[in-house]
Structures are given as C-alpha cells and as structure tokens.
Short mmCIF file of C-alpha atoms in Angstrom, two decimals:
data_model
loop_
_atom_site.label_atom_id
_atom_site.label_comp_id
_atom_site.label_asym_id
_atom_site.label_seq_id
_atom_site.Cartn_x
_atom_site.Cartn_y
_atom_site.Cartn_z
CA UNK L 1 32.79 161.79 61.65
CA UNK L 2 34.67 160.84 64.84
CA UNK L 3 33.30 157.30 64.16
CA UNK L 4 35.42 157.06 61.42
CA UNK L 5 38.67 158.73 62.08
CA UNK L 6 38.82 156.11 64.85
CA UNK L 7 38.24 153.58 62.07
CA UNK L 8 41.30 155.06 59.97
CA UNK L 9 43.78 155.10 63.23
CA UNK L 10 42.76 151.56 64.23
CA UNK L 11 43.69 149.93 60.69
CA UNK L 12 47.00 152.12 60.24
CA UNK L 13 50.04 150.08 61.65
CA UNK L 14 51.78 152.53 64.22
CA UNK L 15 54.79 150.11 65.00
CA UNK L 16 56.69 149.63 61.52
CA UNK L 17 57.81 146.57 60.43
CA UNK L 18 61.71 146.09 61.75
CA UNK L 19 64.65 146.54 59.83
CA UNK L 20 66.66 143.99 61.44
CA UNK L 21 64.71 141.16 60.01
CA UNK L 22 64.83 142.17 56.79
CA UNK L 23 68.49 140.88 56.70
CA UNK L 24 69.11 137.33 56.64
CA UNK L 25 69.90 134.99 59.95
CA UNK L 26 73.92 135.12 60.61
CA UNK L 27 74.81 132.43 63.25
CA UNK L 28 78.73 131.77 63.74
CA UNK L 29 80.17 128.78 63.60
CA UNK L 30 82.05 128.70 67.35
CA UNK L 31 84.13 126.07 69.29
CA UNK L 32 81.86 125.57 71.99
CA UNK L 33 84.23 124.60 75.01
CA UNK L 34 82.37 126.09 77.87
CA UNK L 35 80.40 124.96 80.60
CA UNK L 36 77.50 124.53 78.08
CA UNK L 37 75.67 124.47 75.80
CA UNK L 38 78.16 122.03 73.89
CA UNK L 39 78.08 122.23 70.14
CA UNK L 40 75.22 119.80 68.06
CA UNK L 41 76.78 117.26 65.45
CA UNK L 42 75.92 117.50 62.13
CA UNK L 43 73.65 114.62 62.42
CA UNK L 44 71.64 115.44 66.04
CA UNK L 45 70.91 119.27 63.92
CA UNK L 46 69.47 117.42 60.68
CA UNK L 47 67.56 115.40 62.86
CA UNK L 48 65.90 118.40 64.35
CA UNK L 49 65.07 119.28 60.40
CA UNK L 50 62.77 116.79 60.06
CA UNK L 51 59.03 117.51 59.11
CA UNK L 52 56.81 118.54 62.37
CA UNK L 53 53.82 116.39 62.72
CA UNK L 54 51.45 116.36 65.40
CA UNK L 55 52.47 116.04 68.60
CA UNK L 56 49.70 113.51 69.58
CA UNK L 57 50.50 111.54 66.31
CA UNK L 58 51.29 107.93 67.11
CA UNK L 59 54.32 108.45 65.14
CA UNK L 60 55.60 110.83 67.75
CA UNK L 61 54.31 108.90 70.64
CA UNK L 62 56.79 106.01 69.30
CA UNK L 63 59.64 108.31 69.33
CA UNK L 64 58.50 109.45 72.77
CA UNK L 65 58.74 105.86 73.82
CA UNK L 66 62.49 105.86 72.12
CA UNK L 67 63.74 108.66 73.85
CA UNK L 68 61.81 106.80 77.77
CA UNK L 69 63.82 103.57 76.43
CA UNK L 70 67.14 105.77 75.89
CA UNK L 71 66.82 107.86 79.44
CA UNK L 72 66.51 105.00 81.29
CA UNK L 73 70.03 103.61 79.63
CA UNK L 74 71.54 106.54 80.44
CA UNK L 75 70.00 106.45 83.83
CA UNK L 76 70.72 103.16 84.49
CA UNK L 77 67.03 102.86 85.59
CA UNK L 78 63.99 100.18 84.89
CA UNK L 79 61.85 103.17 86.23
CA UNK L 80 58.69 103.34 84.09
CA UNK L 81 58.08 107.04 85.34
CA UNK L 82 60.80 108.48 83.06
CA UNK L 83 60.35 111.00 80.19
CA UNK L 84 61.53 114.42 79.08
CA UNK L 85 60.53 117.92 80.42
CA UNK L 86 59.83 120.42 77.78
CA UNK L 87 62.29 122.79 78.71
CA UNK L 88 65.97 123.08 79.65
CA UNK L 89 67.84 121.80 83.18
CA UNK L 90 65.84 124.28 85.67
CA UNK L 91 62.80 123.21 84.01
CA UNK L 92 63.44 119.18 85.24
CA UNK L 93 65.00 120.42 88.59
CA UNK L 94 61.44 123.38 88.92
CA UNK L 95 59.31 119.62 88.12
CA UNK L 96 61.38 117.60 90.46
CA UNK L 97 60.71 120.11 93.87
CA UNK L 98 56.83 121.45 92.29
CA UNK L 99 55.96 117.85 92.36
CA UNK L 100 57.56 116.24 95.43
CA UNK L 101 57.76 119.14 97.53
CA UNK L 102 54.28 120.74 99.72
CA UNK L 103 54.22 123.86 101.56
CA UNK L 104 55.48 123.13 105.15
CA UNK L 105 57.74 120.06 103.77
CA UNK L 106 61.23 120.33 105.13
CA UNK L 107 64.14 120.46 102.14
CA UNK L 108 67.47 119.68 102.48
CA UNK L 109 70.17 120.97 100.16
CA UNK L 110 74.17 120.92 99.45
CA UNK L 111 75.58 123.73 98.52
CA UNK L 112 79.09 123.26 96.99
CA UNK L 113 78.09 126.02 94.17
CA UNK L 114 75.34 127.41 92.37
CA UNK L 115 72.88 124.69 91.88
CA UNK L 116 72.27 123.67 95.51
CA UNK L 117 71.36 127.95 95.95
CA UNK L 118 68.93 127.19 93.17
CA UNK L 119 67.36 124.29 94.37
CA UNK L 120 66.87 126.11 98.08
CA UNK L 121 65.24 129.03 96.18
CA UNK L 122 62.60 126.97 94.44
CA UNK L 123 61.84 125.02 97.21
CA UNK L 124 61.90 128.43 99.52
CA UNK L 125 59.26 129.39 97.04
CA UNK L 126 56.80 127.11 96.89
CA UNK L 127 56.59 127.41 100.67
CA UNK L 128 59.12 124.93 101.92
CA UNK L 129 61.32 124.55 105.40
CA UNK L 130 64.90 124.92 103.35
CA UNK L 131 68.07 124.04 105.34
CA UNK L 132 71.43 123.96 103.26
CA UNK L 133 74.52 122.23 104.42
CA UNK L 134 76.88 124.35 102.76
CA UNK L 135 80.99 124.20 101.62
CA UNK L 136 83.37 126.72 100.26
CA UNK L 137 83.62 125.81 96.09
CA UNK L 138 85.77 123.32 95.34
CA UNK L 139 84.68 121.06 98.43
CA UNK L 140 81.90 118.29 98.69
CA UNK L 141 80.44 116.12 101.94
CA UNK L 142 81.53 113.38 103.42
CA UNK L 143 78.39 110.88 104.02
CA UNK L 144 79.26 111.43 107.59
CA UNK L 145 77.95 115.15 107.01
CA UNK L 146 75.08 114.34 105.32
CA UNK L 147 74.37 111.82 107.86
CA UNK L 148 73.90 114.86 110.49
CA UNK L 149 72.01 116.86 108.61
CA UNK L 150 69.34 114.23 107.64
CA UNK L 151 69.40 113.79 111.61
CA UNK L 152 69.30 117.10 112.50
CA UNK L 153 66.71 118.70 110.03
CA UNK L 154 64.55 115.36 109.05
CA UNK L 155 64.16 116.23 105.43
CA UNK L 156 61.09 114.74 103.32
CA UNK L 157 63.81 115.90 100.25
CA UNK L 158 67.44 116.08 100.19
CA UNK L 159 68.83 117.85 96.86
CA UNK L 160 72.51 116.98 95.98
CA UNK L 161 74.50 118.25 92.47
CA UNK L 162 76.41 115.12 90.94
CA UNK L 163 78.07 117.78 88.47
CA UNK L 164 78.61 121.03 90.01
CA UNK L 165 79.41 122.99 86.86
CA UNK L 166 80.11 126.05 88.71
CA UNK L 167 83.40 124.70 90.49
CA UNK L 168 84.27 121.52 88.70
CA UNK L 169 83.37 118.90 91.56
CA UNK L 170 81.89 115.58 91.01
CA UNK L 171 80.23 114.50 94.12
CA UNK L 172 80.77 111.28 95.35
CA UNK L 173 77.18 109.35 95.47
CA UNK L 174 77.52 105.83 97.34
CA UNK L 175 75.78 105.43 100.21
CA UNK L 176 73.98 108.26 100.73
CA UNK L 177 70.88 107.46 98.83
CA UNK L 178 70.42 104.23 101.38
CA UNK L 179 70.85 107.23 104.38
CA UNK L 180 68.38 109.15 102.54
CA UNK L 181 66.05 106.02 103.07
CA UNK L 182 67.27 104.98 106.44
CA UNK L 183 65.56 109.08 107.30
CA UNK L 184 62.57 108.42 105.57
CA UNK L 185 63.63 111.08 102.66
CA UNK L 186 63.98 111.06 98.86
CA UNK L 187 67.43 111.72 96.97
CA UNK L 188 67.12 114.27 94.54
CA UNK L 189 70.33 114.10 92.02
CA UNK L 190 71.26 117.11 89.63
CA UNK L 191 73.15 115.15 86.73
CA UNK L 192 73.25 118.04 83.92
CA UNK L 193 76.66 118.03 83.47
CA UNK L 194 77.53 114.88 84.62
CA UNK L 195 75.14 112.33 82.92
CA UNK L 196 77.16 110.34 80.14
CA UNK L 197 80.23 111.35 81.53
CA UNK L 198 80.88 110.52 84.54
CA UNK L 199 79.67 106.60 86.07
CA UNK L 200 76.04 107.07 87.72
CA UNK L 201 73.36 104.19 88.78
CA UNK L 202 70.52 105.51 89.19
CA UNK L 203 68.94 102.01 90.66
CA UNK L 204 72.18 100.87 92.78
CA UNK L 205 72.52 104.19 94.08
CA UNK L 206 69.05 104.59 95.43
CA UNK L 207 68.43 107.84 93.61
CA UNK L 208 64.70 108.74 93.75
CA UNK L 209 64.58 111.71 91.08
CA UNK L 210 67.27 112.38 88.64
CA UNK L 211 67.72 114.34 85.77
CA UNK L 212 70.08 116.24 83.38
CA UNK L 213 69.68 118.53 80.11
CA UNK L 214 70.08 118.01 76.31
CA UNK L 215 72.77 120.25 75.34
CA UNK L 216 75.70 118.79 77.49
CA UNK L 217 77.26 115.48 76.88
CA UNK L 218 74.47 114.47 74.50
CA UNK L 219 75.29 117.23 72.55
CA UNK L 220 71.23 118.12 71.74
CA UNK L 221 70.34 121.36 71.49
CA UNK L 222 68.99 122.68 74.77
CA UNK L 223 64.95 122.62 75.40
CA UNK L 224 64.93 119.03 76.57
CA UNK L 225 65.18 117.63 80.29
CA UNK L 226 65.21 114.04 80.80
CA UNK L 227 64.09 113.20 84.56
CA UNK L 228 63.08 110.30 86.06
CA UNK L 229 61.15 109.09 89.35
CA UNK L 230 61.44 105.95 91.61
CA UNK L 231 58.50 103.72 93.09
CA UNK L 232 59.04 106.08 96.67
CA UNK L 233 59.15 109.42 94.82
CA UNK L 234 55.92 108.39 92.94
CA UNK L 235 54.63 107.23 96.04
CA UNK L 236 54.79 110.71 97.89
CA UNK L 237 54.16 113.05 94.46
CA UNK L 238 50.55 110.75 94.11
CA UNK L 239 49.24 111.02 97.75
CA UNK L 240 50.16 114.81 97.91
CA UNK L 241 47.17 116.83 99.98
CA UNK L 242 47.61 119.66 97.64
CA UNK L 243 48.07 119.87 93.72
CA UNK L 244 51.48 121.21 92.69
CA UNK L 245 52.08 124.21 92.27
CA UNK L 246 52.88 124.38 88.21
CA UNK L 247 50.14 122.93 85.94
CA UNK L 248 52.58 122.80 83.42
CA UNK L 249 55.07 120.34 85.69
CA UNK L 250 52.19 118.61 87.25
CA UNK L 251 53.45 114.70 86.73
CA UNK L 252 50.22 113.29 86.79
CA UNK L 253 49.40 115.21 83.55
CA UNK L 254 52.99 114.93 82.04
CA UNK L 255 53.05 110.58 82.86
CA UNK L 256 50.16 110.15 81.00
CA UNK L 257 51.38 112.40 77.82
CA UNK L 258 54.35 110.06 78.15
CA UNK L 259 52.58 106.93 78.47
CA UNK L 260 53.72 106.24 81.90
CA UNK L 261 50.14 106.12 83.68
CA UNK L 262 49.11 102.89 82.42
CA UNK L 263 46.28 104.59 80.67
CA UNK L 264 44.87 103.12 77.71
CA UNK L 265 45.46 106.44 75.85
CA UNK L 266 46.67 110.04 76.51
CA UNK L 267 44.99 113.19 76.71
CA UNK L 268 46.20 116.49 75.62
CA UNK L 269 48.50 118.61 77.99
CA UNK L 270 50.99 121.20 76.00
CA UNK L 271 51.96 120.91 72.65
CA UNK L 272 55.50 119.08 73.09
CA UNK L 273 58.24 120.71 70.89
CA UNK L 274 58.24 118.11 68.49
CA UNK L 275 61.14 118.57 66.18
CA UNK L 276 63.58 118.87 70.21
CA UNK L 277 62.22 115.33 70.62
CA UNK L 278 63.57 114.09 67.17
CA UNK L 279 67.24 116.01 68.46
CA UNK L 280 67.21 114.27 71.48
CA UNK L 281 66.33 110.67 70.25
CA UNK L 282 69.37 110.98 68.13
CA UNK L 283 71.44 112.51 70.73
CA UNK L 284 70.21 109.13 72.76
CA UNK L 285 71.21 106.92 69.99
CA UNK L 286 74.60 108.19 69.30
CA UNK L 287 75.23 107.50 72.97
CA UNK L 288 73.62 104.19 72.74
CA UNK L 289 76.14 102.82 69.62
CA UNK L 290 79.51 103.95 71.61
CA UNK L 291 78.08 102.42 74.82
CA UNK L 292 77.82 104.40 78.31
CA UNK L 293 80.70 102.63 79.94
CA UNK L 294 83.04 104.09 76.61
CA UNK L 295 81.32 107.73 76.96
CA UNK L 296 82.48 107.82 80.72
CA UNK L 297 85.94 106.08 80.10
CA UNK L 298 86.79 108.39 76.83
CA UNK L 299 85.24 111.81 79.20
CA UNK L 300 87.82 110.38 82.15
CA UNK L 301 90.96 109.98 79.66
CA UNK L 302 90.91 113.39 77.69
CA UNK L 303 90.15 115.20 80.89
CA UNK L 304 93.37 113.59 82.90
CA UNK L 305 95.16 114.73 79.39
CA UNK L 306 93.84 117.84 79.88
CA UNK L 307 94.92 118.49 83.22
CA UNK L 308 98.50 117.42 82.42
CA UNK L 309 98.45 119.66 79.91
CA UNK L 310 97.49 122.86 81.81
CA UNK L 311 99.77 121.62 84.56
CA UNK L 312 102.46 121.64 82.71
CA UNK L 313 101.77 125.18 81.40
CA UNK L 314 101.78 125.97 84.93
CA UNK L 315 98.01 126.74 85.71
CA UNK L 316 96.71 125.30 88.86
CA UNK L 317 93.37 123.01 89.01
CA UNK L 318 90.69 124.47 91.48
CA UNK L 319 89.76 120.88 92.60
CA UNK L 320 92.59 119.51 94.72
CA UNK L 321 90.86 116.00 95.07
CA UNK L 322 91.66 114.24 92.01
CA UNK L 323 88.86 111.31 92.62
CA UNK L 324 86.37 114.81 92.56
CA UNK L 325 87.14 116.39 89.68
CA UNK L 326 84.03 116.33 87.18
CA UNK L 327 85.42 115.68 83.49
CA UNK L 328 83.11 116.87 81.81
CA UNK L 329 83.57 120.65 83.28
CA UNK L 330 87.64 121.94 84.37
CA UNK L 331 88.15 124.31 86.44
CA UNK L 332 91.25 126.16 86.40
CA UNK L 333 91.90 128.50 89.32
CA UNK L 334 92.01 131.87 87.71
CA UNK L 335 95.63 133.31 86.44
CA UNK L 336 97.49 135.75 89.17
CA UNK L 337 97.84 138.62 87.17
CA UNK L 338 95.63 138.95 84.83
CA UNK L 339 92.00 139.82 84.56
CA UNK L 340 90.22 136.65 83.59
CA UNK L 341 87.81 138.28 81.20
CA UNK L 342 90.67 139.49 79.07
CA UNK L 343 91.32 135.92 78.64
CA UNK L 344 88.42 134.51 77.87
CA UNK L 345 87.50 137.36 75.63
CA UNK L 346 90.91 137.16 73.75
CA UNK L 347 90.60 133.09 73.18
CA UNK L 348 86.85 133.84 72.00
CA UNK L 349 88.08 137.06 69.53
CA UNK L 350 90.90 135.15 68.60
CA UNK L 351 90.44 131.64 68.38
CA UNK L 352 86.48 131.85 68.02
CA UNK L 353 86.51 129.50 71.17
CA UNK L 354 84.10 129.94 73.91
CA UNK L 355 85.45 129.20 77.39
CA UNK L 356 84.05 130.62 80.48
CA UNK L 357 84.49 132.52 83.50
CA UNK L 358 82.96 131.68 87.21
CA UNK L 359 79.06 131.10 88.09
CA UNK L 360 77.54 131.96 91.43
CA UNK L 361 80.40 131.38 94.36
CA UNK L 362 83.08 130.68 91.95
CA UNK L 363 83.05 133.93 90.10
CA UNK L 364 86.60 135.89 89.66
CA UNK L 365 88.10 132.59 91.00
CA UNK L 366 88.09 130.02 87.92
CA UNK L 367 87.76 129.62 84.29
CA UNK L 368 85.97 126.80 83.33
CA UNK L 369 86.50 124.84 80.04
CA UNK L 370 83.23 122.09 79.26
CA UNK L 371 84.54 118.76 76.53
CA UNK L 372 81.82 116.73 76.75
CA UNK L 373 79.92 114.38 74.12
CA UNK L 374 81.62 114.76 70.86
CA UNK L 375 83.59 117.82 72.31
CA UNK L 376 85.78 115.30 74.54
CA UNK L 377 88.81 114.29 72.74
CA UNK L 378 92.52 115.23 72.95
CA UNK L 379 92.07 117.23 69.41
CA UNK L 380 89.58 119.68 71.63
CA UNK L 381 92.00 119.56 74.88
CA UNK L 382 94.84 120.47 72.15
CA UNK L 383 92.98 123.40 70.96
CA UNK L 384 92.09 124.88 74.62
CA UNK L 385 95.72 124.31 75.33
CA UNK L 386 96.69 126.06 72.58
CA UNK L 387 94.43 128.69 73.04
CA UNK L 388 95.29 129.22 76.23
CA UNK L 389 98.70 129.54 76.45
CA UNK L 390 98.34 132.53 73.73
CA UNK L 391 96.33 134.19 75.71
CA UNK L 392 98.73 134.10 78.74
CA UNK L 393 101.31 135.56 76.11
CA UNK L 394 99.37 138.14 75.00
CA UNK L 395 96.71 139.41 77.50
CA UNK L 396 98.06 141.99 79.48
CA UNK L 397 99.21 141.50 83.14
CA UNK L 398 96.52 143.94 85.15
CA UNK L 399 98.35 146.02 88.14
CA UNK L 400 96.53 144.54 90.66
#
C-alpha cells in the first residue's frame, strides 16, 4: 500500500553518516602570537576537563561567585553588578548597548579602528541616534575632543576602545569618564585586549560598563565575557520604558543567575557553559598569584623589548606615540615591498607561528603580533623576531 511505502522511506536514513568523523580529532599545536585568541596553559585547559555538573548546583554558584570576586580585581571595581556573559567579547559589548541603550537614545562612539564601527552598528540597530567621532588608525582623542562631542551630540552613551586591537593604540582614559558625568552620559570601555595588561581603574576612572574576553591576557579559552556595571549604569538599564531587546542579554535575568539581585535565590535563565566557567576561574587565579600591577609591568617590559627589537631590524611601529602603544597587541606598519600575506603565511608554514594581518581600517597597512598572559615574555618576542626576520629573507619582494 502507499501507506506503507511512506512508512519504509520515512525510517531509511537518506543523509549517510559522514566520513570525516570517522577519523579521529587532529588539533595542532601552534604559537599563538596574534591578535587573539592567545594560547591556554596547561593548567587553565585541565581545568576546563573537569566533570560538568549542573549549572544551578550550589557548587557552581560558588565558583560563579569566584570568578564575580576575580572580575572585580581585575576591574579594579567594588561593583556588585559584575559577572560573565556566556559568550565571547561582542557578546559583553551586544549586553552592554541591548541593556543601556532604547530606541531614540543618542550614542556616541570613537572610532580609531574596528571596534568603535562595531559598537555604532549595534547601537544603529537596536534603533539608536549613533554619532561617531572618528580618527585615521593609529590616532586617539584628546579629552578636549571628546569634550565637543558630548556637547555637541548630548549622548545618554559614549563607547570608547581602551585596546584597539586593530591598530595597536591604547587610549588614554583620565578624565573623560568625569566629562561623561559632567553631560549626564555613561562611559562605556572596550578592555578585550587591554584588561591585565595595560593599568585600568575601573572605579577612579569613572567607567560605568566595562568588559573584556577570556582568551586574551587571561589566556582562557574564548566563550567567556566578564562585564561589569556601575550604580548610574544600573540606574538607567532598571528604569528603562522598554525591555531590551535580547532576552538572552537582558541583565535583570542574567544579575539574578549571578547572584547580583539581592534575591534570596536564582531562577533559571540559560544553561551557563559550565566547564568555560571552571577555565576562567583559573585563568582569574593565575592572574590573582602574580598580582595585576606585575601582569601590566611584565606586558609593558617585553613589549618595549619588542619594539627595540623590530626597530633594530628596521621595521617601523604604526603607533608613533610611544605613551599609546597597547602592549598587549604591536603593530608593525606593513613591509614596502612585499605582500604582507606572504609573510604571515611563511612565519605560520614555517615556524607554525600565527601572526596577523590588518582588521577593519588597518587592513594592508600593519601586521599585528598579540604576547599577552603567559605569551608575554622576551622568549616569545625572541621567537617573533626570529621569525620575522626569515621571512623578510625569504618572502619574495612583490613588483609593486
């Protein structure tokens, strides 16, 4: 019957089962000296082996309250409203905007490379009035600058990369989270590839939302965000007229999963990825023994080695302003001569070294080399160095 030659095709498997995992997992081993992700100790990845329990276990809610404890060391913050995003750096910056930001709001950003275009377009998005004070790569605002803008435009939000990973600039932060305040408008700090390596107060700088990522300088794998929110922040994301626009970012629901409502006991949200929180406690701790003021002298030391070293092969930094040079993340203005994905293609075939090319406004003009965390010491600067001057040797000159 028809019945039942329906019956037969329904139970028959049409899609075979793959070939490609029949063979076992292969996974390099790779010097990880680009802008990110930075390679995972041996003892952050056998952290991440531990058993999975429950994520509403009380065991994991204690290691929740580790990792709030360790954020808001790193943050330099007594903020109670701090805790991890389930998700990598664009997932903290997507909660940062969703939750302060409301259709009609007016957003500032600074654009001195590819994050500040980001932050516009998620704001732009979700409905907001986005203005962006904007310099060529390499450059960063005086607080004279910002000043204007905060005049001119009148921003409930102004978004500002410490780190811009894209062209190697740290951007200077005193004083412009008390201008922030004196316009009635929150300072929202991108520290991803900053945070542990570079100085940063979250409190005595008057930043209201900060966060960073797990697989930079604390060397976690990535899929964790740490983020935190001051009193005024909190004060404008909990009298919004409208609910924001991600349930899954929504901090009302995400403070009381981490305990920072006040609640008496937490309800269930999303499963939190469990064995990424056990990764990024011991990411926290490692940075807690050698002490945050160590991290951002040892991160400041290897990269001034670094720089005399690639001087003195002759390559030119993109940054001209010493003071803003991020050392986490160098930029080297690409090589006259030579294609610059020969290079970096060469050091990775060659040296099984990852180091990168451009991102948004800096491509074609920059390589960029990440040592941070554990990857930030003169053996690493040594082996980059190396690297790179036998690539310079052997890559061919292009005829342009």
């Amino acid at each position: 019957s028809i019945h039942h030659k329906n019956k037969v095709n329904m139970s028959a498997v049409s899609v075979p089962p793959p070939k490609r995992l029949q063979k076992p997992l292969v996974v390099p081993h790779r010097h990880m000296f680009g802008p990110g992700p930075s390679n995972v100790p041996p003892r952050i990845l056998e952290a991440g082996a531990n058993p999975v329990i429950g994520h509403m276990h009380p065991e994991i809610f204690e290691i929740m309250n580790d990792i709030k404890s360790g954020i808001q060391y790193l943050f330099q913050t007594q903020n109670n409203m701090t805790l991890a995003v389930s998700g990598t750096g664009h997932t903290a910056m997507e909660c940062a905007i969703f939750n302060t930001v409301e259709p009609g709001d007016s957003v500032l950003t600074a654009v001195n490379g590819i994050w500040g275009e980001r932050a516009a377009e998620m704001a732009e998005r979700i409905g907001a009035r986005v203005n962006s004070i904007v310099t060529p790569p390499g450059g960063y605002f005086t607080n004279a600058e910002i000043e204007q803008a905060l005049l001119k435009y009148r921003p409930a939000l102004f978004f500002l990369a410490h780190g811009e990973s894209s062209t190697g600039v740290l951007h200077p932060l005193d004083g412009i989270g008390q201008l922030c305040h004196k316009y009635n408008c929150l300072f929202l700090v991108d520290s991803v590839a900053s945070l542990g390596g570079a100085p940063l107060y979250m409190d005595k700088q008057g930043i209201d939302i900060l966060y960073t990522g797990s697989q930079k300088v604390l060397n976690a794998p990535p899929g964790t965000a740490p983020i935190s929110f001051s009193e005024r922040a909190c004060q404008k994301i909990f009298n919004r007229k409208s609910k924001p626009v991600s349930f899954f970012l929504d901090l009302s629901w995400l403070a009381n999963y981490w305990g920072c409502d006040g609640k008496a006991s937490r309800t269930y949200h999303h499963t939190g990825p469990v064995t990424a929180f056990y990764s990024l406690r011991e990411s926290l701790a490692v940075l807690v023994e050698e002490g945050l003021e160590n991290s951002w002298d040892r991160h400041q030391k290897v990269a001034e080695y670094f720089h005399r070293g690639l001087e003195s092969m002759g390559l030119k930094l993109f940054v001209k302003d010493i003071k803003a040079r991020l050392p986490t993340v160098t930029t080297i203005v690409a090589p006259r001569g030579y294609n610059w994905k020969d290079i970096t293609s060469y050091i990775m075939k060659t040296h099984n070294l990852e180091i990168s090319g451009g991102l948004g406004p800096s491509v074609g003009l920059v390589l960029r080399v990440g040592l941070m965390g554990r990857n930030s010491s003169k053996h690493s600067a040594d082996m980059v160095l190396a690297a790179l001057k036998d690539a310079l040797q052997h890559c061919h000159k292009s005829k342009v």
